[in-house]
């Protein structure tokens, strides 16, 4: 009993610390991966503490309820884990039929094949190194997968936390991020959804407060485009009810960072309050875009347009890869240190003499 009390007290204390740090972190910046890490740690610690506490009570009906809840939670996760490879390949097939055949749209195909191949690699590893107590799979593959899954779960949780916030209808401007044009001059359905999300917000704000925000349509001209994205977006918005005297086009940017930086320049020239604004993009893109906004000095949140359900897995994987790439040096150093630790464990655990 004393051991259970120690575990419950320690788990409760750790959970509270994580929640306090999460509150402070969210107050400082809603858009960072640390929020997801702290939230996941709090959920894990709180869940384990609750299980230990219920088991310590030795109340039969309470333990039965706990068992039922755990089955309800874990059974779908087990089924998902078992069928993950097949589901990813099915999603890849759907994306292949409905979207362009680009490398970025085939991420679920590559991941699905990897999920199916990994168990084969593990079996092969045991066949090649049957005498080793620590295999190469456990030394290199498992640490890398664990590291990548850890940050992916942090990304998903961080994204969910940001979606719990609802911006107030008191904004001075909305930056609408470009996403490429069809046939060189036509607004694509994805881009149209971003524009419409901004228009809907502006119209609701006008109805509530009488104030229509500035709309900055941001996007330069790509090599395969005949007009700048910003100009095409502005034309589309005007045709769908936007106020002409409140629409601006930013026509130089080539990426999300430049979307924010160049739009900020335009708004600064208009002497707009930079702290009273939003940006509009696809919902899966809001988290990473907010990072770029803060990088250029815009402390603003994002409103997201809904993404087609079939495209959500591919979109989130792409955003996750882009987030990791933004800090590739840091992740490379951490992974190298982790692999060195496991390599040492492999050498020592298998009694290998290096000298």
CSV table of C-alpha atoms in Angstrom, one decimal:
chain,number,residue,atom,x,y,z
A,1,UNK,CA,0.0,0.0,0.0
A,2,UNK,CA,2.8,2.4,0.8
A,3,UNK,CA,4.3,1.8,-2.6
A,4,UNK,CA,0.9,2.6,-4.2
A,5,UNK,CA,0.6,5.8,-2.2
A,6,UNK,CA,4.1,6.9,-3.3
A,7,UNK,CA,3.3,6.2,-7.0
A,8,UNK,CA,-0.1,8.0,-6.7
A,9,UNK,CA,1.5,11.0,-5.0
A,10,UNK,CA,4.4,11.2,-7.4
A,11,UNK,CA,2.2,10.8,-10.4
A,12,UNK,CA,-0.3,13.4,-9.2
A,13,UNK,CA,2.6,15.9,-8.6
A,14,UNK,CA,4.1,15.2,-12.0
A,15,UNK,CA,0.8,15.6,-13.7
A,16,UNK,CA,0.1,18.9,-12.0
A,17,UNK,CA,3.5,20.2,-12.9
A,18,UNK,CA,2.9,19.3,-16.5
A,19,UNK,CA,-0.5,21.0,-16.5
A,20,UNK,CA,0.9,24.2,-14.9
A,21,UNK,CA,3.8,24.3,-17.4
A,22,UNK,CA,1.3,23.7,-20.2
A,23,UNK,CA,-0.9,26.6,-19.1
A,24,UNK,CA,2.2,28.9,-19.0
A,25,UNK,CA,3.4,27.7,-22.4
A,26,UNK,CA,0.0,28.2,-24.0
A,27,UNK,CA,-0.3,31.7,-22.6
A,28,UNK,CA,3.1,32.6,-24.1
A,29,UNK,CA,2.6,30.8,-27.4
A,30,UNK,CA,-0.3,28.6,-28.5
A,31,UNK,CA,1.6,27.4,-31.6
A,32,UNK,CA,4.6,25.3,-30.5
A,33,UNK,CA,5.3,21.6,-30.1
A,34,UNK,CA,6.2,22.0,-26.5
A,35,UNK,CA,2.5,22.3,-25.8
A,36,UNK,CA,1.8,18.9,-27.3
A,37,UNK,CA,4.7,17.3,-25.4
A,38,UNK,CA,3.5,18.7,-22.0
A,39,UNK,CA,-0.1,17.7,-22.7
A,40,UNK,CA,0.8,14.2,-23.7
A,41,UNK,CA,3.0,13.8,-20.6
A,42,UNK,CA,0.1,15.1,-18.4
A,43,UNK,CA,-2.3,12.7,-20.1
A,44,UNK,CA,0.0,9.7,-19.8
A,45,UNK,CA,1.0,10.5,-16.2
A,46,UNK,CA,-2.6,11.2,-15.2
A,47,UNK,CA,-3.9,8.1,-16.8
A,48,UNK,CA,-1.3,5.8,-15.1
A,49,UNK,CA,-1.9,7.5,-11.8
A,50,UNK,CA,-5.7,7.0,-12.1
A,51,UNK,CA,-5.2,3.3,-12.9
A,52,UNK,CA,-2.9,2.8,-9.9
A,53,UNK,CA,-5.3,4.7,-7.6
A,54,UNK,CA,-8.3,2.6,-8.7
A,55,UNK,CA,-6.4,-0.7,-8.3
A,56,UNK,CA,-5.3,0.5,-4.8
A,57,UNK,CA,-8.9,0.9,-3.7
A,58,UNK,CA,-9.5,-2.8,-4.3
A,59,UNK,CA,-13.2,-2.0,-5.1
A,60,UNK,CA,-14.4,-4.7,-7.4
A,61,UNK,CA,-17.0,-2.7,-9.4
A,62,UNK,CA,-14.6,0.2,-9.8
A,63,UNK,CA,-11.9,-2.1,-11.2
A,64,UNK,CA,-14.5,-3.6,-13.6
A,65,UNK,CA,-15.4,-0.1,-14.9
A,66,UNK,CA,-11.7,0.6,-15.3
A,67,UNK,CA,-11.2,-2.6,-17.3
A,68,UNK,CA,-14.2,-1.8,-19.6
A,69,UNK,CA,-12.9,1.7,-20.2
A,70,UNK,CA,-9.4,0.5,-21.0
A,71,UNK,CA,-10.9,-2.1,-23.5
A,72,UNK,CA,-13.0,0.6,-25.2
A,73,UNK,CA,-9.9,2.8,-25.5
A,74,UNK,CA,-7.2,0.3,-26.4
A,75,UNK,CA,-9.2,-2.1,-28.7
A,76,UNK,CA,-9.7,0.5,-31.5
A,77,UNK,CA,-6.0,1.5,-31.1
A,78,UNK,CA,-5.0,-2.2,-31.5
A,79,UNK,CA,-7.2,-2.6,-34.5
A,80,UNK,CA,-5.8,0.6,-36.0
A,81,UNK,CA,-2.2,-0.5,-35.4
A,82,UNK,CA,-2.9,-3.9,-36.9
A,83,UNK,CA,-4.5,-2.5,-40.1
A,84,UNK,CA,-2.4,0.6,-40.3
A,85,UNK,CA,-0.4,-0.5,-43.3
A,86,UNK,CA,-3.5,-1.5,-45.3
A,87,UNK,CA,-5.4,1.7,-44.3
A,88,UNK,CA,-2.4,3.9,-45.5
A,89,UNK,CA,-2.2,2.1,-48.8
A,90,UNK,CA,-6.0,2.5,-49.3
A,91,UNK,CA,-5.7,6.2,-48.6
A,92,UNK,CA,-2.8,6.4,-51.0
A,93,UNK,CA,-4.9,4.8,-53.7
A,94,UNK,CA,-7.7,7.3,-53.0
A,95,UNK,CA,-5.4,10.3,-53.2
A,96,UNK,CA,-3.9,8.9,-56.4
A,97,UNK,CA,-7.3,8.9,-58.0
A,98,UNK,CA,-8.5,12.3,-56.8
A,99,UNK,CA,-5.3,14.4,-56.6
A,100,UNK,CA,-2.2,15.1,-58.8
A,101,UNK,CA,0.5,12.4,-58.9
A,102,UNK,CA,3.2,14.4,-57.1
A,103,UNK,CA,5.8,13.2,-54.7
A,104,UNK,CA,4.1,15.1,-51.8
A,105,UNK,CA,0.8,13.3,-52.5
A,106,UNK,CA,2.3,9.9,-52.2
A,107,UNK,CA,3.5,10.1,-48.6
A,108,UNK,CA,0.8,7.7,-47.3
A,109,UNK,CA,2.0,5.2,-50.0
A,110,UNK,CA,5.6,5.3,-48.8
A,111,UNK,CA,4.5,5.1,-45.1
A,112,UNK,CA,2.1,2.3,-45.8
A,113,UNK,CA,4.8,0.3,-47.5
A,114,UNK,CA,7.2,1.0,-44.6
A,115,UNK,CA,4.7,-0.2,-42.0
A,116,UNK,CA,4.3,-3.4,-43.9
A,117,UNK,CA,8.0,-3.9,-44.5
A,118,UNK,CA,9.2,-3.2,-40.9
A,119,UNK,CA,8.0,-6.5,-39.4
A,120,UNK,CA,9.8,-8.3,-42.2
A,121,UNK,CA,13.0,-6.5,-41.3
A,122,UNK,CA,12.6,-7.4,-37.7
A,123,UNK,CA,12.2,-11.1,-38.6
A,124,UNK,CA,15.2,-10.9,-40.9
A,125,UNK,CA,17.3,-9.3,-38.2
A,126,UNK,CA,16.6,-12.1,-35.8
A,127,UNK,CA,17.6,-14.6,-38.5
A,128,UNK,CA,20.8,-12.8,-39.4
A,129,UNK,CA,21.9,-12.2,-35.7
A,130,UNK,CA,20.3,-15.1,-33.7
A,131,UNK,CA,23.2,-15.2,-31.3
A,132,UNK,CA,22.9,-11.5,-30.2
A,133,UNK,CA,20.8,-10.6,-27.2
A,134,UNK,CA,20.4,-7.1,-28.6
A,135,UNK,CA,19.6,-7.0,-32.4
A,136,UNK,CA,20.4,-4.3,-34.9
A,137,UNK,CA,16.7,-3.7,-35.3
A,138,UNK,CA,16.4,-2.8,-31.6
A,139,UNK,CA,19.5,-0.7,-31.8
A,140,UNK,CA,18.7,1.5,-34.7
A,141,UNK,CA,15.2,1.1,-36.0
A,142,UNK,CA,13.2,1.1,-32.7
A,143,UNK,CA,14.9,4.3,-31.4
A,144,UNK,CA,14.3,6.2,-34.6
A,145,UNK,CA,10.7,5.1,-34.9
A,146,UNK,CA,10.1,5.9,-31.2
A,147,UNK,CA,11.6,9.4,-31.7
A,148,UNK,CA,9.6,10.1,-34.8
A,149,UNK,CA,6.3,8.9,-33.3
A,150,UNK,CA,7.0,10.9,-30.1
A,151,UNK,CA,7.2,14.1,-32.1
A,152,UNK,CA,4.3,13.2,-34.4
A,153,UNK,CA,2.0,12.7,-31.4
A,154,UNK,CA,3.2,16.0,-30.0
A,155,UNK,CA,2.4,17.7,-33.3
A,156,UNK,CA,-1.1,16.2,-33.4
A,157,UNK,CA,-1.8,17.2,-29.8
A,158,UNK,CA,-0.4,20.7,-30.4
A,159,UNK,CA,-2.6,21.1,-33.4
A,160,UNK,CA,-5.7,19.9,-31.5
A,161,UNK,CA,-5.0,22.4,-28.7
A,162,UNK,CA,-4.8,25.3,-31.2
A,163,UNK,CA,-8.2,24.3,-32.6
A,164,UNK,CA,-9.8,24.8,-29.2
A,165,UNK,CA,-9.3,28.5,-29.5
A,166,UNK,CA,-11.9,30.7,-31.3
A,167,UNK,CA,-10.7,34.1,-32.5
A,168,UNK,CA,-12.8,37.2,-31.6
A,169,UNK,CA,-14.7,39.1,-34.2
A,170,UNK,CA,-12.6,42.3,-33.6
A,171,UNK,CA,-9.9,41.9,-36.2
A,172,UNK,CA,-8.4,44.6,-38.4
A,173,UNK,CA,-7.0,42.3,-41.1
A,174,UNK,CA,-6.9,38.8,-42.5
A,175,UNK,CA,-3.9,37.5,-44.5
A,176,UNK,CA,-5.1,34.8,-46.9
A,177,UNK,CA,-2.3,32.4,-47.9
A,178,UNK,CA,-1.9,31.3,-51.5
A,179,UNK,CA,-1.7,27.7,-52.7
A,180,UNK,CA,-1.0,27.6,-56.4
A,181,UNK,CA,-3.3,28.2,-59.4
A,182,UNK,CA,-4.9,25.8,-61.8
A,183,UNK,CA,-4.1,26.2,-65.5
A,184,UNK,CA,-1.9,29.1,-64.6
A,185,UNK,CA,-4.7,31.6,-63.7
A,186,UNK,CA,-7.6,29.8,-62.0
A,187,UNK,CA,-8.2,29.5,-58.3
A,188,UNK,CA,-8.2,25.8,-57.2
A,189,UNK,CA,-10.8,24.3,-54.9
A,190,UNK,CA,-8.3,24.2,-52.0
A,191,UNK,CA,-7.4,27.9,-52.5
A,192,UNK,CA,-11.0,28.8,-52.9
A,193,UNK,CA,-11.8,27.2,-49.5
A,194,UNK,CA,-9.1,29.5,-47.9
A,195,UNK,CA,-10.6,32.6,-49.5
A,196,UNK,CA,-14.1,31.6,-48.5
A,197,UNK,CA,-13.0,31.0,-44.9
A,198,UNK,CA,-11.7,34.6,-44.8
A,199,UNK,CA,-14.8,36.0,-46.5
A,200,UNK,CA,-17.1,34.2,-44.1
A,201,UNK,CA,-15.2,35.5,-41.0
A,202,UNK,CA,-15.2,39.1,-42.5
A,203,UNK,CA,-18.9,39.0,-43.2
A,204,UNK,CA,-19.8,37.7,-39.7
A,205,UNK,CA,-17.6,40.3,-38.1
A,206,UNK,CA,-19.2,43.0,-40.1
A,207,UNK,CA,-22.7,41.8,-39.1
A,208,UNK,CA,-21.7,41.7,-35.4
A,209,UNK,CA,-19.6,44.9,-35.2
A,210,UNK,CA,-20.1,46.8,-38.4
A,211,UNK,CA,-16.3,46.6,-39.1
A,212,UNK,CA,-15.0,44.8,-42.2
A,213,UNK,CA,-11.3,43.8,-41.9
A,214,UNK,CA,-8.7,44.3,-44.5
A,215,UNK,CA,-8.2,41.2,-46.7
A,216,UNK,CA,-4.6,40.7,-47.9
A,217,UNK,CA,-4.5,38.0,-50.6
A,218,UNK,CA,-0.9,36.8,-50.6
A,219,UNK,CA,0.9,34.9,-53.3
A,220,UNK,CA,3.4,35.5,-56.1
A,221,UNK,CA,3.6,34.2,-59.6
A,222,UNK,CA,5.0,30.7,-60.1
A,223,UNK,CA,6.8,29.5,-63.2
A,224,UNK,CA,3.7,27.7,-64.5
A,225,UNK,CA,1.4,30.6,-63.7
A,226,UNK,CA,0.3,33.5,-66.0
A,227,UNK,CA,-0.8,35.8,-63.2
A,228,UNK,CA,0.3,36.3,-59.5
A,229,UNK,CA,-1.7,34.2,-57.1
A,230,UNK,CA,-2.6,37.3,-55.0
A,231,UNK,CA,-4.2,39.0,-58.1
A,232,UNK,CA,-6.2,35.9,-58.9
A,233,UNK,CA,-7.3,35.4,-55.3
A,234,UNK,CA,-8.4,39.1,-55.1
A,235,UNK,CA,-10.4,38.7,-58.3
A,236,UNK,CA,-12.1,35.6,-57.0
A,237,UNK,CA,-12.9,37.2,-53.7
A,238,UNK,CA,-14.5,40.3,-55.4
A,239,UNK,CA,-16.6,38.0,-57.5
A,240,UNK,CA,-17.8,36.3,-54.3
A,241,UNK,CA,-18.9,39.3,-52.3
A,242,UNK,CA,-15.7,40.9,-50.8
A,243,UNK,CA,-15.7,44.6,-50.3
A,244,UNK,CA,-13.6,46.2,-53.1
A,245,UNK,CA,-12.1,48.9,-50.9
A,246,UNK,CA,-10.9,46.4,-48.3
A,247,UNK,CA,-9.1,44.0,-50.6
A,248,UNK,CA,-5.4,44.0,-51.2
A,249,UNK,CA,-3.1,41.8,-53.2
A,250,UNK,CA,0.5,40.9,-52.2
A,251,UNK,CA,2.1,39.5,-55.4
A,252,UNK,CA,5.8,38.8,-54.6
A,253,UNK,CA,5.8,35.9,-52.1
A,254,UNK,CA,7.0,32.4,-53.0
A,255,UNK,CA,6.5,30.6,-49.7
A,256,UNK,CA,4.7,30.9,-46.4
A,257,UNK,CA,7.5,32.9,-44.7
A,258,UNK,CA,7.3,35.5,-47.5
A,259,UNK,CA,3.5,35.5,-47.4
A,260,UNK,CA,3.8,36.7,-43.8
A,261,UNK,CA,6.7,39.0,-44.3
A,262,UNK,CA,5.5,40.8,-47.4
A,263,UNK,CA,1.9,41.1,-46.1
A,264,UNK,CA,3.3,42.6,-42.9
A,265,UNK,CA,5.0,45.3,-45.0
A,266,UNK,CA,1.8,46.2,-46.8
A,267,UNK,CA,-0.1,46.4,-43.5
A,268,UNK,CA,2.6,48.5,-41.8
A,269,UNK,CA,2.3,51.0,-44.7
A,270,UNK,CA,-1.4,51.2,-44.0
A,271,UNK,CA,-0.7,51.8,-40.3
A,272,UNK,CA,-2.9,48.8,-39.3
A,273,UNK,CA,-2.6,47.5,-35.8
A,274,UNK,CA,-0.5,44.3,-36.4
A,275,UNK,CA,-1.7,42.7,-33.2
A,276,UNK,CA,-5.3,42.7,-34.3
A,277,UNK,CA,-5.3,40.2,-37.2
A,278,UNK,CA,-5.6,36.7,-38.4
A,279,UNK,CA,-4.4,34.6,-41.3
A,280,UNK,CA,-6.5,32.1,-43.3
A,281,UNK,CA,-5.2,28.9,-44.7
A,282,UNK,CA,-6.1,25.2,-44.8
A,283,UNK,CA,-6.8,23.8,-41.3
A,284,UNK,CA,-3.9,21.4,-41.4
A,285,UNK,CA,-1.5,24.2,-42.3
A,286,UNK,CA,-2.5,26.6,-39.5
A,287,UNK,CA,0.1,25.3,-36.9
A,288,UNK,CA,3.2,25.6,-39.1
A,289,UNK,CA,2.0,28.9,-40.7
A,290,UNK,CA,1.6,30.4,-37.2
A,291,UNK,CA,5.2,29.7,-36.6
A,292,UNK,CA,6.2,31.7,-39.7
A,293,UNK,CA,3.9,34.5,-38.6
A,294,UNK,CA,5.6,34.8,-35.2
A,295,UNK,CA,9.0,34.5,-36.9
A,296,UNK,CA,8.3,37.8,-38.8
A,297,UNK,CA,6.8,39.5,-35.7
A,298,UNK,CA,3.1,38.9,-36.3
A,299,UNK,CA,1.6,37.5,-33.1
A,300,UNK,CA,-1.6,36.3,-34.8
A,301,UNK,CA,-3.6,33.1,-34.9
A,302,UNK,CA,-5.0,31.3,-37.9
A,303,UNK,CA,-8.4,30.3,-39.1
A,304,UNK,CA,-8.5,27.1,-41.1
A,305,UNK,CA,-10.6,25.9,-44.1
A,306,UNK,CA,-11.7,22.3,-43.9
A,307,UNK,CA,-9.7,19.7,-45.8
A,308,UNK,CA,-11.2,16.8,-47.7
A,309,UNK,CA,-11.3,13.8,-45.4
A,310,UNK,CA,-9.4,11.6,-47.8
A,311,UNK,CA,-6.5,14.1,-47.9
A,312,UNK,CA,-6.1,14.6,-44.2
A,313,UNK,CA,-3.6,11.8,-43.5
A,314,UNK,CA,-1.4,12.9,-46.4
A,315,UNK,CA,-1.7,16.6,-45.4
A,316,UNK,CA,-0.7,16.0,-41.8
A,317,UNK,CA,2.2,13.8,-42.7
A,318,UNK,CA,3.5,16.5,-45.0
A,319,UNK,CA,3.1,19.2,-42.4
A,320,UNK,CA,4.9,17.0,-39.8
A,321,UNK,CA,7.8,16.4,-42.2
A,322,UNK,CA,8.0,20.1,-42.9
A,323,UNK,CA,8.0,21.0,-39.2
A,324,UNK,CA,10.8,18.5,-38.5
A,325,UNK,CA,12.8,19.9,-41.5
A,326,UNK,CA,12.5,23.4,-40.0
A,327,UNK,CA,14.7,22.1,-37.1
A,328,UNK,CA,16.6,19.4,-38.9
A,329,UNK,CA,20.0,20.2,-37.3
A,330,UNK,CA,18.6,19.9,-33.8
A,331,UNK,CA,16.8,16.7,-34.5
A,332,UNK,CA,19.9,15.3,-36.2
A,333,UNK,CA,22.0,16.0,-33.2
A,334,UNK,CA,19.5,14.5,-30.7
A,335,UNK,CA,19.0,11.4,-32.9
A,336,UNK,CA,22.8,10.9,-33.2
A,337,UNK,CA,23.2,11.0,-29.4
A,338,UNK,CA,20.3,8.6,-28.9
A,339,UNK,CA,21.8,6.2,-31.5
A,340,UNK,CA,25.2,6.4,-29.9
A,341,UNK,CA,23.6,5.3,-26.5
A,342,UNK,CA,21.9,2.4,-28.1
A,343,UNK,CA,25.0,1.4,-30.1
A,344,UNK,CA,26.9,1.3,-26.9
A,345,UNK,CA,24.1,-0.9,-25.4
A,346,UNK,CA,24.4,-3.2,-28.5
A,347,UNK,CA,28.2,-3.5,-28.1
A,348,UNK,CA,28.1,-4.1,-24.3
A,349,UNK,CA,25.0,-6.3,-24.4
A,350,UNK,CA,26.5,-8.6,-26.9
A,351,UNK,CA,30.0,-8.7,-25.4
A,352,UNK,CA,31.6,-7.3,-28.5
A,353,UNK,CA,35.3,-6.4,-28.1
A,354,UNK,CA,36.2,-3.4,-30.1
A,355,UNK,CA,39.9,-3.4,-29.2
